């Protein structure tokens, strides 16, 4: 039914991007200049801005550079940053992907690095254009969901409609990931009751309690001013709406960013760092959450927005589901699904089915609204995690 | 959603809820509730905002989707806008921009 590009590790990609990855903010301009003429041809910029080393960032970049939707990787290093470019290049080479590293300080500066980078990218794009898609089972597809710019309509229209699409996808053997434990505050008990085992249920509860503590220390919940403008009054209210995205399937596991779900089913991603509060807010904007689900293998993201997010993402397409009919009327070109029509009588099931069908079409190559508009946002910042416990992935 | 049609204007999400959700811009006056019944709304409320389905005492839980979503910080009369000015989170405080948080009557 769907088709993907086969990779050496057995996974399949639904896109075939050349990723140009800067390894410190100082190399970002060169990376962006390299990509500029090849944006329409599938070259995209990702990267990590920090100069200090970070295990989480290293793992995230390795996962993202070997993501099934990526066919080749150009690393752009300034030269003196702490990021381990050697380890990253080795991991990419091992995955069977073409990889090259440009070190700006050794290549002769900006102009020479851009010229060399463009020549390499142009050659890879030509090669990747000859790649053939092969049949891909729904059980090989990984789908993430996120909500951003929520309001009082999100929990009534877009989020429960995605929940129905998730139920169908999980039923067909796909892997589905929901996340943002900071937006599940107040939902711990109902969620834990859906866990595959009581031990997993306790882990789910603990992950939300950790999020509540973390945000309490920071003094702000995962709640933006626009949420209140649209009628949401508290984090608990926002959470109940956000939780609806997970549907009603059994929860099969708890993963952390970069962990690959071992089999089809529904997984919660714990995105809040472990240990004392460090490095600031867990996810500073929606694309940080999308990047983390991509690092866990998500081929595409179902993004429910109500105030009207316009973002897409590098590497993995974003399907935007607009919960608020007034917003849809203003921003329709940026949206893929008008879930707000549920308020005027369209059934949740009809919209859920539309999201399911569109997910398959996008997996088969159809461009989303944000892809057509050239959106390819990406952000990655500092975090630290402990590995998941044994109860998190019951066999 | 037009207020001249027979379409419901306020959504009751669960039987135990003490708030209803505006399905569009709801003017002051008598408003139709999903599943039947009406409520007299004090002042106009915009899409996605909540109104009290009955009188709510200060300190009482605000219940939506059948679960508590916070507590009333003042007595709220039936039909009044329920939002950050008269309820609060039981977890972390809600951050708002004064310029954009009204979304309705501001009562």
Coordinates of N, CA and C in Angstrom, one line a residue, chain A residues 152-153 155-156 185-186 188 212 215-216 220-221 223-225 228-237 240-241 324-326 343-344, chain B residues 1 11 13 21 23 47-50 64-65 67-70 82-84 87-97 100-101 103:
Chain A
X152 N -9.1 26.0 23.3 CA -10.2 25.3 23.8 C -10.8 24.4 22.8
X153 N -10.5 24.5 21.5 CA -11.0 23.6 20.5 C -10.2 22.3 20.3
X155 N -8.9 20.0 22.3 CA -9.3 18.8 23.0 C -10.6 18.2 22.6
X156 N -11.3 19.0 21.7 CA -12.7 18.6 21.3 C -12.7 18.1 19.9
X185 N 0.0 16.3 32.6 CA -0.2 16.5 34.1 C -1.7 16.5 34.4
X186 N -2.0 15.7 35.4 CA -3.4 15.5 35.7 C -4.0 14.3 35.1
X188 N -2.3 11.3 34.8 CA -1.5 10.1 35.2 C -2.3 8.9 35.4
X212 N 6.0 17.2 36.3 CA 5.3 18.2 37.2 C 6.4 18.9 38.1
X215 N 8.8 21.2 35.9 CA 8.2 22.5 35.5 C 7.9 23.4 36.8
X216 N 7.6 22.7 37.9 CA 7.3 23.5 39.1 C 8.6 24.3 39.5
X220 N 7.2 27.8 35.4 CA 6.2 27.9 34.3 C 5.8 26.5 33.9
X221 N 4.5 26.2 33.6 CA 4.1 25.0 33.0 C 4.3 25.0 31.5
X223 N 2.9 25.8 28.9 CA 1.6 26.5 28.6 C 2.0 27.9 28.1
X224 N 1.5 28.3 27.0 CA 1.9 29.6 26.4 C 0.7 30.5 26.5
X225 N 1.0 31.8 26.4 CA 0.0 32.8 26.5 C -1.2 32.6 25.5
X228 N -4.1 30.5 26.6 CA -5.1 31.1 27.4 C -6.1 32.0 26.6
X229 N -5.5 32.6 25.5 CA -6.3 33.5 24.6 C -7.4 32.6 24.0
X230 N -7.1 31.4 23.7 CA -8.0 30.5 23.1 C -8.9 29.7 24.1
X231 N -8.9 30.1 25.4 CA -9.9 29.5 26.3 C -9.3 28.5 27.2
X232 N -8.1 28.1 27.1 CA -7.5 27.1 28.1 C -7.1 27.9 29.3
X233 N -7.5 27.4 30.5 CA -7.2 28.2 31.7 C -6.1 27.6 32.6
X234 N -5.8 26.3 32.5 CA -4.8 25.7 33.3 C -4.1 24.6 32.5
X235 N -2.9 24.2 33.1 CA -2.2 23.1 32.5 C -3.0 21.8 32.5
X236 N -3.8 21.6 33.6 CA -4.6 20.3 33.6 C -5.6 20.3 32.5
X237 N -6.2 21.4 32.2 CA -7.2 21.5 31.1 C -6.5 21.2 29.8
X240 N -5.6 17.4 29.5 CA -6.7 16.5 29.1 C -7.0 16.6 27.6
X241 N -6.8 17.7 27.0 CA -7.0 17.8 25.6 C -5.9 17.2 24.8
X324 N -9.2 24.5 15.1 CA -10.1 25.6 15.2 C -10.6 26.1 13.9
X325 N -11.9 26.1 13.6 CA -12.4 26.5 12.3 C -12.1 27.9 11.9
X326 N -12.0 28.8 12.9 CA -11.8 30.2 12.6 C -10.3 30.4 12.1
X343 N -16.9 20.9 14.9 CA -17.8 21.7 15.7 C -19.1 22.0 15.0
X344 N -19.2 21.9 13.7 CA -20.4 22.2 13.0 C -21.1 20.9 12.5
Chain B
X1 N -20.4 29.3 13.8 CA -21.7 28.7 14.2 C -22.7 29.9 14.3
X11 N -21.1 23.3 24.4 CA -20.8 21.8 24.5 C -20.7 21.3 25.9
X13 N -19.3 18.3 27.8 CA -18.4 17.2 27.4 C -18.6 16.0 28.3
X21 N -18.5 24.4 27.0 CA -17.5 25.0 26.1 C -18.2 25.7 25.0
X23 N -19.0 26.7 21.4 CA -18.8 26.1 20.1 C -18.6 27.2 19.0
X47 N -15.1 31.4 20.9 CA -14.9 30.0 20.6 C -13.9 29.4 21.6
X48 N -14.2 28.2 22.1 CA -13.3 27.5 23.0 C -13.2 27.9 24.4
X49 N -13.9 29.0 24.8 CA -13.9 29.4 26.2 C -15.0 28.7 26.9
X50 N -14.9 28.8 28.3 CA -15.9 28.1 29.2 C -16.8 29.0 29.9
X64 N -14.2 19.5 33.9 CA -14.4 19.5 32.4 C -13.9 18.1 31.9
X65 N -14.5 17.5 30.9 CA -14.2 16.1 30.5 C -14.4 15.2 31.7
X67 N -13.3 15.5 34.6 CA -12.1 15.5 35.6 C -11.8 16.9 36.0
X68 N -11.2 17.1 37.2 CA -10.9 18.4 37.7 C -9.8 19.1 36.8
X69 N -10.0 20.3 36.4 CA -8.9 21.0 35.7 C -8.4 22.2 36.4
X70 N -8.7 22.3 37.7 CA -8.3 23.4 38.5 C -9.4 23.8 39.6
X82 N -15.7 31.4 32.7 CA -14.8 30.8 33.6 C -13.4 30.7 33.0
X83 N -12.4 31.4 33.6 CA -11.1 31.5 32.9 C -10.1 31.9 34.0
X84 N -8.9 32.4 33.6 CA -7.8 32.6 34.5 C -8.1 33.7 35.6
X87 N -10.3 31.2 38.1 CA -9.9 29.8 38.4 C -8.4 29.7 38.3
X88 N -7.8 28.7 39.0 CA -6.4 28.5 38.9 C -6.0 27.0 38.8
X89 N -4.8 26.8 38.4 CA -4.3 25.4 38.3 C -4.0 24.9 39.7
X90 N -4.2 23.6 39.9 CA -3.8 22.9 41.1 C -2.3 22.4 41.0
X91 N -1.7 22.7 39.9 CA -0.3 22.3 39.7 C 0.6 23.5 39.5
X92 N 0.7 24.1 38.3 CA 1.6 25.2 38.1 C 0.8 26.4 37.7
X93 N 1.2 27.7 38.1 CA 0.4 28.8 37.7 C 0.4 29.0 36.2
X94 N -0.7 29.6 35.7 CA -0.8 29.8 34.3 C -0.3 31.2 33.9
X95 N 0.6 31.2 32.8 CA 1.2 32.4 32.3 C 0.3 33.0 31.2
X96 N -0.1 34.3 31.4 CA -0.9 34.9 30.4 C -0.3 36.3 30.0
X97 N -0.6 36.7 28.8 CA -0.4 38.1 28.4 C -1.7 38.9 28.7
X100 N -4.0 39.6 25.7 CA -4.7 38.6 24.9 C -5.5 37.6 25.6
X101 N -5.6 37.7 27.0 CA -6.1 36.6 27.7 C -7.7 36.7 27.9
X103 N -10.6 36.9 25.9 CA -11.4 35.9 25.2 C -12.8 35.8 25.4

